PDB file of C-alpha atoms in Angstrom:
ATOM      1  CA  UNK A  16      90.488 129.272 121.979  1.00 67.00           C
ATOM      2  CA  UNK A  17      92.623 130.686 119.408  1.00 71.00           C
ATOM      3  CA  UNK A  18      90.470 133.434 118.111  1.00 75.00           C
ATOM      4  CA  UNK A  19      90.247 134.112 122.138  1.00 73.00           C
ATOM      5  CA  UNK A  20      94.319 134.287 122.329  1.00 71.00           C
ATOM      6  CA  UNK A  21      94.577 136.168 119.333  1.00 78.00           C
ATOM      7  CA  UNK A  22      92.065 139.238 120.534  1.00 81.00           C
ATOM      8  CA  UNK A  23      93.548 138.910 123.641  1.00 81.00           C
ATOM      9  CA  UNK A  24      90.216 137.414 125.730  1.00 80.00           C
ATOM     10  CA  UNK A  25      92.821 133.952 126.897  1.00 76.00           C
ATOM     11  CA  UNK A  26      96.206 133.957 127.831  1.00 80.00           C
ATOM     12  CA  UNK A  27      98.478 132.526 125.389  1.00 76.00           C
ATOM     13  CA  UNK A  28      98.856 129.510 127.808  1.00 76.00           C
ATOM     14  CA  UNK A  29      95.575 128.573 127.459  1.00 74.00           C
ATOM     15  CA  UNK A  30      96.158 127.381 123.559  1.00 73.00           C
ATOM     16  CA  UNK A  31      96.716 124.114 123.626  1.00 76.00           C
ATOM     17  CA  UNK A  32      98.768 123.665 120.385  1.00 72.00           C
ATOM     18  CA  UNK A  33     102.597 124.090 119.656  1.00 72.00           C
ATOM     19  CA  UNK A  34     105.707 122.181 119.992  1.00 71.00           C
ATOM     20  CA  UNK A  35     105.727 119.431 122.388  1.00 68.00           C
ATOM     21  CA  UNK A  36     109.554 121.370 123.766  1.00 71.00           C
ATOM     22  CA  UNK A  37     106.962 123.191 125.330  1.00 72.00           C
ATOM     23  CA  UNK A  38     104.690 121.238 126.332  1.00 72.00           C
ATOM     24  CA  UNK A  39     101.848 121.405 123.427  1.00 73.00           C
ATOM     25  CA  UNK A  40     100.336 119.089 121.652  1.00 72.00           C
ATOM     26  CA  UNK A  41     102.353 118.884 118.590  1.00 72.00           C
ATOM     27  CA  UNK A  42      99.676 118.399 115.224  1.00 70.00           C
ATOM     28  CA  UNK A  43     101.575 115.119 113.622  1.00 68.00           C
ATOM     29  CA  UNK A  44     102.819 115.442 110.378  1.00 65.00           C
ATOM     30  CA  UNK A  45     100.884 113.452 107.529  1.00 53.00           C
ATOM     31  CA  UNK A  46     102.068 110.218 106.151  1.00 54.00           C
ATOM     32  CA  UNK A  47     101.434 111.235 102.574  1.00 50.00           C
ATOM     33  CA  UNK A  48     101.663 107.955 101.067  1.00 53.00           C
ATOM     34  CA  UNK A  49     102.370 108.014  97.296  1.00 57.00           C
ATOM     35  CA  UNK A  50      99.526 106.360  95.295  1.00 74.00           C
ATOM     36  CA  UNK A  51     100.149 107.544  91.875  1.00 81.00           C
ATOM     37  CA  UNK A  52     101.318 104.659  89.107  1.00 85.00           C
ATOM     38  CA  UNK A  53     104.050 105.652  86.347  1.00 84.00           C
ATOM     39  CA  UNK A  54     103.452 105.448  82.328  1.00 86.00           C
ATOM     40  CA  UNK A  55     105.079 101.688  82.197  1.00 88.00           C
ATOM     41  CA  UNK A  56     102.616 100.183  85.277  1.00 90.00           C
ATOM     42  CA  UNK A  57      99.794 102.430  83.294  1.00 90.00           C
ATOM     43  CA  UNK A  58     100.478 100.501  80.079  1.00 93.00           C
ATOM     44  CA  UNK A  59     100.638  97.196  81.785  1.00 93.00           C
ATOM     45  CA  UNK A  60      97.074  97.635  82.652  1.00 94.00           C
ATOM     46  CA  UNK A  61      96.297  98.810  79.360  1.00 94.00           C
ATOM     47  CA  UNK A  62      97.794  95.436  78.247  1.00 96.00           C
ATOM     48  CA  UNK A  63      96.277  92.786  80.867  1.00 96.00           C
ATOM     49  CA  UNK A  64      93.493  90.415  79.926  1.00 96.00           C
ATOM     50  CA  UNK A  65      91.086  89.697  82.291  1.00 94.00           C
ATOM     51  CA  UNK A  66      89.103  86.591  82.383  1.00 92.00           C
ATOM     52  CA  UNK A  67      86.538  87.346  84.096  1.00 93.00           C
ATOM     53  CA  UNK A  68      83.613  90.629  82.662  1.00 94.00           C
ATOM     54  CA  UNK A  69      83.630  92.540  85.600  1.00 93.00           C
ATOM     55  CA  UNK A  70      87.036  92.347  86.609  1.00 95.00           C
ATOM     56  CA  UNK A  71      87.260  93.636  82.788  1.00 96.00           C
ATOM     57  CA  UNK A  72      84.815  96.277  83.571  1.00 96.00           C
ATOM     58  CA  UNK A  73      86.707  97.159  86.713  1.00 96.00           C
ATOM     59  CA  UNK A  74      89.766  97.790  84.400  1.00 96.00           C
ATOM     60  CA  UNK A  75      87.838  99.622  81.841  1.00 97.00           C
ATOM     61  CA  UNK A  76      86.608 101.984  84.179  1.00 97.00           C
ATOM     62  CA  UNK A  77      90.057 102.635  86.094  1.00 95.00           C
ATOM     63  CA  UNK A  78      90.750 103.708  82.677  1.00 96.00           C
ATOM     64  CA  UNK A  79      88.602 105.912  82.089  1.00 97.00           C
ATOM     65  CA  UNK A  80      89.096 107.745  84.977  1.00 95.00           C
ATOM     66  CA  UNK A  81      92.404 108.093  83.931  1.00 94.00           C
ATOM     67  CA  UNK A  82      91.820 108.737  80.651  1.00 95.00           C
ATOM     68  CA  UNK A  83      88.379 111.640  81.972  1.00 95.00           C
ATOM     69  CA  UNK A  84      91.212 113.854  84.129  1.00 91.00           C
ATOM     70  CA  UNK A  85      90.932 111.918  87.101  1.00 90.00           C
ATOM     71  CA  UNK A  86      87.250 111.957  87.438  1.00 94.00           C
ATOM     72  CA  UNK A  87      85.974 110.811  90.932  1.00 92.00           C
ATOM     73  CA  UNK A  88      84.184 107.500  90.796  1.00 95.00           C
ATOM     74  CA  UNK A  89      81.072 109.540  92.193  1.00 94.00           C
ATOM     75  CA  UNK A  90      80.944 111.425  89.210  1.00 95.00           C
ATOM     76  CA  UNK A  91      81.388 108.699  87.219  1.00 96.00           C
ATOM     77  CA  UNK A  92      78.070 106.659  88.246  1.00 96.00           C
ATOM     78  CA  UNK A  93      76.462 110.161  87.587  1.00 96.00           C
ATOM     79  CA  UNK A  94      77.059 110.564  84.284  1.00 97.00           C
ATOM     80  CA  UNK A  95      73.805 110.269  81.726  1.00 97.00           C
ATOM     81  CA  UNK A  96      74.092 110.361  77.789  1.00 97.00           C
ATOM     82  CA  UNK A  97      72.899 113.999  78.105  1.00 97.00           C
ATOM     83  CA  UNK A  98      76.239 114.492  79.805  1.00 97.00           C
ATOM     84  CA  UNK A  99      78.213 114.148  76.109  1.00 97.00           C
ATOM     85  CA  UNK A 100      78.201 116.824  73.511  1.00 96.00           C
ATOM     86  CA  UNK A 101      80.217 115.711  70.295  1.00 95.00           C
ATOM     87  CA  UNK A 102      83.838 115.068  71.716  1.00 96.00           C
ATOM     88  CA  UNK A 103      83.074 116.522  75.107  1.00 97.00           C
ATOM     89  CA  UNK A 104      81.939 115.531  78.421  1.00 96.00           C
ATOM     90  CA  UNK A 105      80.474 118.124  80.832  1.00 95.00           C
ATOM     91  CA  UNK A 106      79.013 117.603  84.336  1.00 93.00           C
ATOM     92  CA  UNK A 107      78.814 118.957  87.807  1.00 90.00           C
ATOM     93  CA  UNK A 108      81.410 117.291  90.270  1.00 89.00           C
ATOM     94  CA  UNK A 109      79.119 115.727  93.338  1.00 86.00           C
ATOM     95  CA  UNK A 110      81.602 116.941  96.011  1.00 81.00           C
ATOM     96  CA  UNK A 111      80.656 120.595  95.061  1.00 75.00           C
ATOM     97  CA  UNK A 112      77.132 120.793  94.434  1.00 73.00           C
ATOM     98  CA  UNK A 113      76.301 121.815  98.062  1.00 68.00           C
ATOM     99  CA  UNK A 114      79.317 123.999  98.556  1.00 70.00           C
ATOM    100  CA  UNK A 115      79.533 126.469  95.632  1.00 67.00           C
ATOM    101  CA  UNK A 116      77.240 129.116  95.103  1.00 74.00           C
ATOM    102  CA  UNK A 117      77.863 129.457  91.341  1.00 78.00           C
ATOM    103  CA  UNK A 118      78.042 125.699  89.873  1.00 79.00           C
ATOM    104  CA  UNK A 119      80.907 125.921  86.434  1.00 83.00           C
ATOM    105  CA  UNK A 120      80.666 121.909  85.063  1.00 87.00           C
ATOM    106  CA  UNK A 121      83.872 120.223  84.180  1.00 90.00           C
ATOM    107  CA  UNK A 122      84.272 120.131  80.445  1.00 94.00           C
ATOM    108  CA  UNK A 123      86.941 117.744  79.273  1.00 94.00           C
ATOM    109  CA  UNK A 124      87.329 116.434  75.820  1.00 95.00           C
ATOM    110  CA  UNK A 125      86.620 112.614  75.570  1.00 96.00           C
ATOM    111  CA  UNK A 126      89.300 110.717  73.833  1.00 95.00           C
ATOM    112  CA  UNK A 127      88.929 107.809  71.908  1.00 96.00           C
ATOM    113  CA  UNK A 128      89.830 105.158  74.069  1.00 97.00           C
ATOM    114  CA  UNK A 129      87.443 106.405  76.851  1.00 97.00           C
ATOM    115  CA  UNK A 130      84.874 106.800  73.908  1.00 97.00           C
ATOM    116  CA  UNK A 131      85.443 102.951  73.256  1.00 97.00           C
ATOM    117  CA  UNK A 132      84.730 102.417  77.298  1.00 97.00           C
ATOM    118  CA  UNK A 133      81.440 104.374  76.745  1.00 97.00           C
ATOM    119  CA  UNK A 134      80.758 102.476  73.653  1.00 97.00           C
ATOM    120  CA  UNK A 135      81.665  98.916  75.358  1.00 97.00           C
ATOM    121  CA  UNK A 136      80.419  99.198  78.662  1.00 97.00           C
ATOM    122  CA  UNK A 137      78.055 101.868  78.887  1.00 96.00           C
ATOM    123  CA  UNK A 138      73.964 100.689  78.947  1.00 96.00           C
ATOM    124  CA  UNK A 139      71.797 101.298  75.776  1.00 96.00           C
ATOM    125  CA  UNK A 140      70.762 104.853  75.826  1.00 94.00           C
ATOM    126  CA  UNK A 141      67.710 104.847  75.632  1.00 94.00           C
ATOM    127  CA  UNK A 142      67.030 108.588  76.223  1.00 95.00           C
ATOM    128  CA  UNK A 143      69.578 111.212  77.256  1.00 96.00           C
ATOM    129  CA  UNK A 144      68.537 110.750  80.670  1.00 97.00           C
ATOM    130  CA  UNK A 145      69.675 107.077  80.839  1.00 97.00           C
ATOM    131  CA  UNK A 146      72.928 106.256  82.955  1.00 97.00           C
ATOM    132  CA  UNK A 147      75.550 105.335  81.709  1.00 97.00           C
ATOM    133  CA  UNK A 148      77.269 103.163  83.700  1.00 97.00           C
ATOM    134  CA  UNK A 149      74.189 102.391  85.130  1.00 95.00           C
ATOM    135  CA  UNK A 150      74.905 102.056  88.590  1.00 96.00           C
ATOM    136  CA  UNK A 151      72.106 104.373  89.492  1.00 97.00           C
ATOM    137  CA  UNK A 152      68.277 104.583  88.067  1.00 95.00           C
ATOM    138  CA  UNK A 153      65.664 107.838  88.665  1.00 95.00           C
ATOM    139  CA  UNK A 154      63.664 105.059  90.963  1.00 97.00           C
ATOM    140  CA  UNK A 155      66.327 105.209  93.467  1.00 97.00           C
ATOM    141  CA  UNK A 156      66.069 107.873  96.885  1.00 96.00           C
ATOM    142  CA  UNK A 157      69.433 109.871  97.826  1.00 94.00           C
ATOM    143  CA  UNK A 158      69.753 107.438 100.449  1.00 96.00           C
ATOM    144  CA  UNK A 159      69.489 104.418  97.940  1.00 97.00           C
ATOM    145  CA  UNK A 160      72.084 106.167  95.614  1.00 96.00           C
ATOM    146  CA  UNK A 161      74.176 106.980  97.785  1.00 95.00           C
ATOM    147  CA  UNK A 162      74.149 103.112  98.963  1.00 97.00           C
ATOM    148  CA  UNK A 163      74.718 102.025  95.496  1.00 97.00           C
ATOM    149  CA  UNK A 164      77.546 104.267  94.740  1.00 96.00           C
ATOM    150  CA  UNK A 165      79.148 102.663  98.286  1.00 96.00           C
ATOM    151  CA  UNK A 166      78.693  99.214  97.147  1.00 97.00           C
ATOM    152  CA  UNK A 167      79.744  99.884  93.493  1.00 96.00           C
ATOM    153  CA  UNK A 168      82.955 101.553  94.648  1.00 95.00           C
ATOM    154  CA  UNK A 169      83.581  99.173  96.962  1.00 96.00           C
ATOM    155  CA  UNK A 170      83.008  95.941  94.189  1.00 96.00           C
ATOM    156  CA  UNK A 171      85.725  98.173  92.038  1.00 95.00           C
ATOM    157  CA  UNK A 172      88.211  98.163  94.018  1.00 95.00           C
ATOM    158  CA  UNK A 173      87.945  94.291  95.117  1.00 96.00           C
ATOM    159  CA  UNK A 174      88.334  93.745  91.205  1.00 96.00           C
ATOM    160  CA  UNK A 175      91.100  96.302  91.065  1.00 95.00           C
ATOM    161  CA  UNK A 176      93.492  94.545  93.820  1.00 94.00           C
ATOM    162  CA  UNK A 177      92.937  91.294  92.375  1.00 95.00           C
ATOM    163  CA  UNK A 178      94.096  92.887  88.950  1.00 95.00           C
ATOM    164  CA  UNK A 179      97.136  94.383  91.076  1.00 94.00           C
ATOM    165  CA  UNK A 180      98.131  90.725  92.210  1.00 94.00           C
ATOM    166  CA  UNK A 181      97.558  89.037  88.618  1.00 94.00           C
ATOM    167  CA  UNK A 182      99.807  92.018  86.746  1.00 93.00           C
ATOM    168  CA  UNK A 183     102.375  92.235  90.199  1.00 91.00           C
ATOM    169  CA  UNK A 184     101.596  95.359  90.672  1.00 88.00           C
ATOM    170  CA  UNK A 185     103.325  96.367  94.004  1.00 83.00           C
ATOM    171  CA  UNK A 186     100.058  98.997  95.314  1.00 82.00           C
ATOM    172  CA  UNK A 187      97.038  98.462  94.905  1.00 88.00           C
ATOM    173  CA  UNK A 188      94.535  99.978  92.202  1.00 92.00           C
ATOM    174  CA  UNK A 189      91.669 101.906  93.296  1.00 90.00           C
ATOM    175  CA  UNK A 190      89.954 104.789  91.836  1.00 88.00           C
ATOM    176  CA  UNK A 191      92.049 106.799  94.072  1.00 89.00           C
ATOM    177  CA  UNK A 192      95.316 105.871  92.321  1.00 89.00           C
ATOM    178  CA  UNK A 193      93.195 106.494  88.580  1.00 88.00           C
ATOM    179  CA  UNK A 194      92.735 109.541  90.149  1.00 85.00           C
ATOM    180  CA  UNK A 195      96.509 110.563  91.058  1.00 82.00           C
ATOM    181  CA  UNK A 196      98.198 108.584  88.578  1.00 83.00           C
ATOM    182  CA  UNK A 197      96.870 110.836  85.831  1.00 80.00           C
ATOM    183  CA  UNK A 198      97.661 113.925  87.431  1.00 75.00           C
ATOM    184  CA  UNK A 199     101.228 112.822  88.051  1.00 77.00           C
ATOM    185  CA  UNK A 200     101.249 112.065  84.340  1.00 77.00           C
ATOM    186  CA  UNK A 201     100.592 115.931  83.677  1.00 74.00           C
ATOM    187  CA  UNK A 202     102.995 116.431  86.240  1.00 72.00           C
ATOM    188  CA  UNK A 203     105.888 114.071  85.189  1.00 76.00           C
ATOM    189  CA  UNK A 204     105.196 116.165  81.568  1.00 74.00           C
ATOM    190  CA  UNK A 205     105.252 119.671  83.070  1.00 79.00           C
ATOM    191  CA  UNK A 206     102.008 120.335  82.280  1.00 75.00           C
ATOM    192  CA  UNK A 207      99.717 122.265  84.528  1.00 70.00           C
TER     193      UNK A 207
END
């Protein structure tokens, strides 16, 4: 309809969008709800014990999203041995494999606390090609991957909003705050 209004095919009556004054369906705004943690709540998960492995493993790997530039949990259960190269990880994000014609990985240099993560939590490498985190084995269909990533995502953020309630955390963690709390960080400290 709008390409027709715009060429002049429809009347501009016929577009249905535009203040409701005149009668259009005003597009609501977005309720862009703030889900990024500051350097003190940061450090208080840095600093909480859990007693329980997974809910430890939960917080490990909040952290290293954080501390891996915000990496999406996708890309996280993706990542193989092969993936580090010295001090640097490299991969290619999930959410653009399809889309992009030319494919540039993500390089970001692994610090040592997210090395300590690997080094803690990560499964015996066994070749290059082993997974990491392993959440995900070369047995597994699309369809089964993509069900295991679901789950595992899901189980991580059950651990993560218990952690929230033990620490009294007002939000709740997810891999979606990781995600936004480190680029607020670069924010917060003018960096680009």
């Amino acid at each position: 309809v709008k390409r027709g209004v715009k060429n002049g095919a429809l009347p501009s009556s016929k577009y249905p969008f535009g203040q409701a004054i005149n009668e259009k369906y005003e597009i609501p705004n977005s309720q862009n709800i703030k889900k990024a943690l500051d350097e003190d709540m940061i450090k208080k998960i840095i600093d909480y014990v859990p007693k329980h492995p997974s809910s430890d493993k939960a917080k490990a790997l909040f952290l290293f999203i954080y501390y891996c530039n915000g990496m999406n949990f996708t890309d996280v259960t993706n990542l193989r041995y092969e993936n580090i190269d010295g001090d640097f990880l490299h991969f290619y994000r999930e959410k653009t494999i399809q889309t992009r014609k030319e494919q540039v990985p993500v390089r970001l240099f692994l610090i040592d606390e997210a090395k300590e993560i690997i080094k803690k939590w990560g499964e015996k490498e066994v070749s290059t090609k082993t997974y990491i985190f392993g959440y995900l084995n070369d047995t597994m269909s699309i369809q089964e991957k993509f069900e295991a990533r679901k789950y595992h995502r899901d189980q991580f953020n059950k651990r993560l909003k218990t952690i929230s309630k033990n620490i009294g955390l007002s939000a709740n963690l997810s891999s979606y705050v990781a995600r936004h709390s480190w680029a607020t960080t670069l924010l917060r400290h003018d960096i680009p």
